Short mmCIF file of C-alpha atoms and ligand atoms in Angstrom, two decimals:
data_model
loop_
_atom_site.label_atom_id
_atom_site.label_comp_id
_atom_site.label_asym_id
_atom_site.label_seq_id
_atom_site.Cartn_x
_atom_site.Cartn_y
_atom_site.Cartn_z
CA UNK A 14 0.00 0.00 0.00
CA UNK A 15 1.12 3.59 -0.65
CA UNK A 16 3.07 4.78 2.50
CA UNK A 17 1.17 8.10 2.48
CA UNK A 18 -2.12 6.21 2.50
CA UNK A 19 -0.96 4.02 5.41
CA UNK A 20 0.07 7.10 7.45
CA UNK A 21 -3.25 8.81 6.64
CA UNK A 22 -5.28 5.75 7.71
CA UNK A 23 -3.26 5.35 10.93
CA UNK A 24 -3.73 9.04 11.73
CA UNK A 25 -7.46 8.77 11.10
CA UNK A 26 -7.68 5.65 13.29
CA UNK A 27 -5.81 7.47 16.09
CA UNK A 28 -8.09 10.50 15.85
CA UNK A 29 -11.16 8.25 15.86
CA UNK A 30 -9.87 6.46 18.96
CA UNK A 31 -9.23 9.81 20.64
CA UNK A 32 -12.74 10.97 19.79
CA UNK A 33 -14.27 7.85 21.32
CA UNK A 34 -12.17 8.20 24.44
CA UNK A 35 -13.18 11.83 24.90
CA UNK A 36 -16.84 11.04 24.25
CA UNK A 37 -16.59 8.21 26.76
CA UNK A 38 -15.31 10.67 29.36
CA UNK A 39 -18.01 13.16 28.52
CA UNK A 40 -20.92 10.72 28.58
CA UNK A 41 -19.47 9.02 31.58
CA UNK A 42 -20.10 12.28 33.37
CA UNK A 43 -16.42 12.58 34.09
CA UNK A 44 -15.96 15.65 31.98
CA UNK A 45 -18.25 18.22 30.42
CA UNK A 46 -15.93 20.89 29.17
CA UNK A 47 -17.23 23.48 26.73
CA UNK A 48 -14.51 22.71 24.18
CA UNK A 49 -15.81 19.12 23.95
CA UNK A 50 -19.12 20.32 22.59
CA UNK A 51 -18.07 19.81 18.96
CA UNK A 52 -17.17 16.17 19.47
CA UNK A 53 -20.60 14.81 18.69
CA UNK A 54 -20.64 16.40 15.27
CA UNK A 55 -17.03 15.57 14.49
CA UNK A 56 -16.91 13.18 11.55
CA UNK A 57 -16.19 9.66 12.72
CA UNK A 58 -14.36 7.12 10.64
CA UNK A 59 -15.15 4.13 12.87
CA UNK A 60 -18.60 2.65 12.34
CA UNK A 61 -19.26 4.60 9.15
CA UNK A 62 -21.57 1.91 7.73
CA UNK A 63 -23.95 2.07 10.69
CA UNK A 64 -27.31 3.47 9.83
CA UNK A 65 -26.72 3.06 6.14
CA UNK A 66 -29.01 0.61 4.44
CA UNK A 67 -27.73 -2.95 4.80
CA UNK A 68 -28.39 -5.45 2.04
CA UNK A 69 -31.49 -6.76 3.77
CA UNK A 70 -32.80 -3.22 4.06
CA UNK A 71 -32.52 -2.37 0.42
CA UNK A 72 -36.27 -2.86 0.11
CA UNK A 73 -36.79 0.27 2.20
CA UNK A 74 -39.62 1.38 -0.07
CA UNK A 75 -41.52 -1.79 0.86
CA UNK A 76 -40.62 -1.17 4.51
CA UNK A 77 -42.05 2.35 4.30
CA UNK A 78 -45.25 0.91 2.86
CA UNK A 79 -45.47 -1.63 5.68
CA UNK A 80 -44.94 1.05 8.34
CA UNK A 81 -47.50 3.26 6.72
CA UNK A 82 -50.03 0.42 6.60
CA UNK A 83 -49.40 -0.30 10.31
CA UNK A 84 -50.08 3.38 11.02
CA UNK A 85 -53.26 3.20 8.97
CA UNK A 86 -54.40 0.10 10.92
CA UNK A 87 -53.74 1.98 14.14
CA UNK A 88 -55.85 4.86 12.87
CA UNK A 89 -57.35 7.18 15.46
CA UNK A 90 -56.93 4.40 18.01
CA UNK A 91 -59.30 4.05 20.95
CA UNK A 92 -58.30 0.49 21.88
CA UNK A 93 -57.24 1.39 25.43
CA UNK A 94 -58.10 4.04 28.01
CA UNK A 95 -55.03 6.15 27.16
CA UNK A 96 -56.83 7.57 24.13
CA UNK A 97 -59.08 9.62 26.44
CA UNK A 98 -56.31 11.88 27.71
CA UNK A 99 -53.92 12.04 24.78
CA UNK A 100 -53.53 15.00 22.45
CA UNK A 101 -51.77 13.11 19.65
CA UNK A 102 -50.76 9.55 18.92
CA UNK A 103 -46.97 9.20 18.87
CA UNK A 104 -46.44 6.45 16.32
CA UNK A 105 -42.63 6.55 16.13
CA UNK A 106 -40.20 7.93 13.58
CA UNK A 107 -36.89 7.33 11.87
CA UNK A 108 -35.38 5.24 9.15
CA UNK A 109 -37.03 2.02 8.01
CA UNK A 110 -33.49 0.83 7.22
CA UNK A 111 -32.28 1.62 10.76
CA UNK A 112 -29.66 -0.66 12.31
CA UNK A 113 -30.84 0.38 15.77
CA UNK A 114 -34.41 0.72 17.08
CA UNK A 115 -34.74 2.59 20.40
CA UNK A 116 -37.84 1.69 22.40
CA UNK A 117 -38.89 3.92 25.28
CA UNK A 118 -41.80 3.72 27.72
CA UNK A 119 -44.40 6.16 26.43
CA UNK A 120 -44.83 9.75 25.26
CA UNK A 121 -44.43 12.60 27.72
CA UNK A 122 -45.93 16.10 27.61
CA UNK A 123 -43.86 17.45 24.70
CA UNK A 124 -44.25 14.26 22.71
CA UNK A 125 -48.01 14.29 23.25
CA UNK A 126 -48.16 17.88 22.02
CA UNK A 127 -45.99 17.34 18.95
CA UNK A 128 -46.90 13.75 18.04
CA UNK A 129 -43.19 12.84 17.88
CA UNK A 130 -41.14 10.57 20.18
CA UNK A 131 -38.38 11.85 22.47
CA UNK A 132 -38.55 15.58 21.71
CA UNK A 133 -38.43 16.89 25.31
CA UNK A 134 -35.44 17.15 27.63
CA UNK A 135 -34.92 13.40 27.71
CA UNK A 136 -35.14 13.42 23.92
CA UNK A 137 -32.32 15.97 23.73
CA UNK A 138 -30.15 13.62 25.78
CA UNK A 139 -31.13 10.69 23.56
CA UNK A 140 -30.12 12.79 20.53
CA UNK A 141 -26.71 13.31 22.16
CA UNK A 142 -26.38 9.59 22.82
CA UNK A 143 -27.24 8.85 19.17
CA UNK A 144 -24.74 11.44 17.96
CA UNK A 145 -22.13 9.88 20.22
CA UNK A 146 -22.65 6.68 18.24
CA UNK A 147 -21.67 8.64 15.12
CA UNK A 148 -25.27 8.64 13.87
CA UNK A 149 -27.94 11.18 13.09
CA UNK A 150 -31.37 10.83 14.66
CA UNK A 151 -32.81 10.21 11.18
CA UNK A 152 -30.64 7.11 10.80
CA UNK A 153 -32.19 5.23 13.73
CA UNK A 154 -35.82 4.45 14.59
CA UNK A 155 -37.38 5.71 17.82
CA UNK A 156 -40.67 4.53 19.33
CA UNK A 157 -42.34 3.61 22.63
CA UNK A 158 -44.14 0.72 24.31
CA UNK A 159 -47.40 2.71 24.17
CA UNK A 160 -48.29 5.38 21.65
CA UNK A 161 -50.41 7.64 23.85
CA UNK A 162 -49.25 9.61 26.85
CA UNK A 163 -50.25 8.09 30.19
CA UNK A 164 -51.84 10.74 32.48
CA UNK A 165 -49.27 12.55 34.64
CA UNK A 166 -46.53 10.58 32.87
CA UNK A 167 -47.30 7.50 34.94
CA UNK A 168 -45.88 4.16 33.85
CA UNK A 169 -48.23 2.47 31.37
CA UNK A 170 -50.36 -0.31 32.86
CA UNK A 171 -49.78 -3.86 31.68
CA UNK A 172 -53.21 -4.04 29.98
CA UNK A 173 -52.44 -0.83 28.03
CA UNK A 174 -49.10 -2.27 26.93
CA UNK A 175 -50.74 -5.54 25.96
CA UNK A 176 -53.27 -3.80 23.72
CA UNK A 177 -50.75 -1.43 22.13
CA UNK A 178 -47.73 -3.71 21.72
CA UNK A 179 -48.92 -5.65 18.63
CA UNK A 180 -48.35 -2.44 16.69
CA UNK A 181 -44.85 -2.07 18.14
CA UNK A 182 -44.10 -5.70 17.27
CA UNK A 183 -45.15 -5.07 13.67
CA UNK A 184 -43.02 -1.90 13.50
CA UNK A 185 -39.90 -3.68 14.74
CA UNK A 186 -40.56 -6.67 12.48
CA UNK A 187 -40.91 -4.30 9.50
CA UNK A 188 -37.54 -2.70 10.28
CA UNK A 189 -35.70 -5.86 11.48
CA UNK A 190 -32.83 -3.80 12.97
CA UNK A 191 -29.48 -5.28 13.87
CA UNK A 192 -30.14 -4.43 17.49
CA UNK A 193 -32.92 -3.09 19.72
CA UNK A 194 -32.07 -0.69 22.53
CA UNK A 195 -34.66 -0.85 25.32
CA UNK A 196 -34.68 2.48 27.15
CA UNK A 197 -35.62 2.00 30.79
CA UNK A 198 -37.19 -0.68 32.93
CA UNK A 199 -40.70 -0.58 31.45
CA UNK A 200 -39.47 -1.20 27.91
CA UNK A 201 -36.82 -3.77 28.87
CA UNK A 202 -39.08 -5.75 31.20
CA UNK A 203 -42.00 -5.89 28.78
CA UNK A 204 -39.94 -6.73 25.70
CA UNK A 205 -38.09 -9.43 27.63
CA UNK A 206 -41.07 -10.63 29.70
CA UNK A 207 -38.98 -10.17 32.82
CA UNK A 208 -39.53 -8.64 36.23
CA UNK A 209 -35.81 -8.06 36.88
CA UNK A 210 -34.77 -4.48 37.59
CA UNK A 211 -33.07 -2.52 34.81
CA UNK A 212 -29.81 -2.66 36.78
CA UNK A 213 -29.85 -6.46 36.29
CA UNK A 214 -31.11 -6.40 32.70
CA UNK A 215 -28.45 -3.98 31.41
CA UNK A 216 -24.88 -5.06 30.87
CA UNK A 217 -25.73 -8.15 28.82
CA UNK A 218 -27.06 -9.00 25.39
CA UNK A 219 -30.60 -10.40 25.26
CA UNK A 220 -32.69 -11.38 22.27
CA UNK A 221 -36.16 -10.36 21.14
CA UNK A 222 -37.57 -12.57 18.37
CA UNK A 223 -34.05 -13.34 17.19
CA UNK A 224 -32.87 -9.71 17.29
CA UNK A 225 -30.15 -8.78 19.82
CA UNK A 226 -31.47 -6.45 22.51
CA UNK A 227 -29.44 -4.20 24.79
CA UNK A 228 -31.18 -2.60 27.77
CA UNK A 229 -30.03 0.67 29.25
CA UNK A 230 -31.28 3.44 31.50
CA UNK A 231 -34.02 5.75 30.22
CA UNK A 232 -32.61 9.21 29.31
CA UNK A 233 -35.09 10.81 31.76
CA UNK A 234 -33.57 8.67 34.53
CA UNK A 235 -30.07 9.72 33.40
CA UNK A 236 -31.07 13.37 33.68
CA UNK A 237 -32.02 12.73 37.31
CA UNK A 238 -29.06 10.43 37.98
CA UNK A 239 -26.12 11.72 35.92
CA UNK A 240 -23.73 9.40 37.77
CA UNK A 241 -25.29 6.53 35.78
CA UNK A 242 -24.23 8.06 32.45
CA UNK A 243 -21.01 6.10 32.67
CA UNK A 244 -22.94 2.80 32.75
CA UNK A 245 -25.17 4.01 29.90
CA UNK A 246 -22.07 4.79 27.87
CA UNK A 247 -20.93 1.19 28.23
CA UNK A 248 -24.34 0.06 26.95
CA UNK A 249 -23.93 2.32 23.90
CA UNK A 250 -20.52 0.81 23.23
CA UNK A 251 -22.18 -2.63 23.35
CA UNK A 252 -24.69 -1.41 20.75
CA UNK A 253 -21.82 -0.30 18.55
CA UNK A 254 -20.07 -3.64 18.92
CA UNK A 255 -23.19 -5.42 17.68
CA UNK A 256 -23.81 -3.18 14.69
CA UNK A 257 -20.11 -3.06 13.82
CA UNK A 258 -19.90 -6.86 14.17
FE1 SF4 B 323 -54.39 2.79 21.01
FE2 SF4 B 323 -51.93 2.34 21.89
FE3 SF4 B 323 -53.06 4.73 22.23
FE4 SF4 B 323 -53.92 2.66 23.64
S1 SF4 B 323 -51.88 3.58 23.76
S2 SF4 B 323 -55.20 4.17 22.57
S3 SF4 B 323 -53.70 1.00 22.15
S4 SF4 B 323 -52.50 3.79 20.29
#
């Protein structure tokens, strides 16, 4: 290989490694210096293929049609009591060719107002986490266990999840991501049919219908407990390992 090309590739690899180390410090809550703010938008060499359509996702037009037909089936849903207090249904959004699907608990106030998932304060943190993976929000898919906001942001009841989850199952099956990231205990426990706390469910790779699943803390919990960002960072690294595999 051309010596100049080798030096250039080694330099790029070193810079990429440095970027990941600095991001790890930042998201680990160890450092939050103003001059690190540009890191998330810094071009990353590493997992450059992540979020780009994989071979099995080349039929994204069909995938879009499937998602749109699921949304049509859902319609102006009144299947559970949550419809009474919602403003808008939050179906989910992102790329049908996404390598990663993030699944949260349910819409909050901002999401209910806008009809979009993770657009409040917790959503801003999720955006940062996604950027730390070297991805744009549009390259992943984001949705929730239930599509209507539970009153006072309470945890959705099991009967509400049971009625709503067939639509989530269809969405994930339409996307068939390389990995699912369950955000928070409600999502992780229901997807995995487990009663274990999130602290026990995170830190290992599970499977949902043959798709690897990584559980991590909900961004809203991380806002209240920044010391856990370090653990969440390790979960993100695990996500990267799977999609880079
Ligand atoms: Fe329908 Fe799901 Fe909303 Fe319940 S939470 S009303 S099942 S869309």
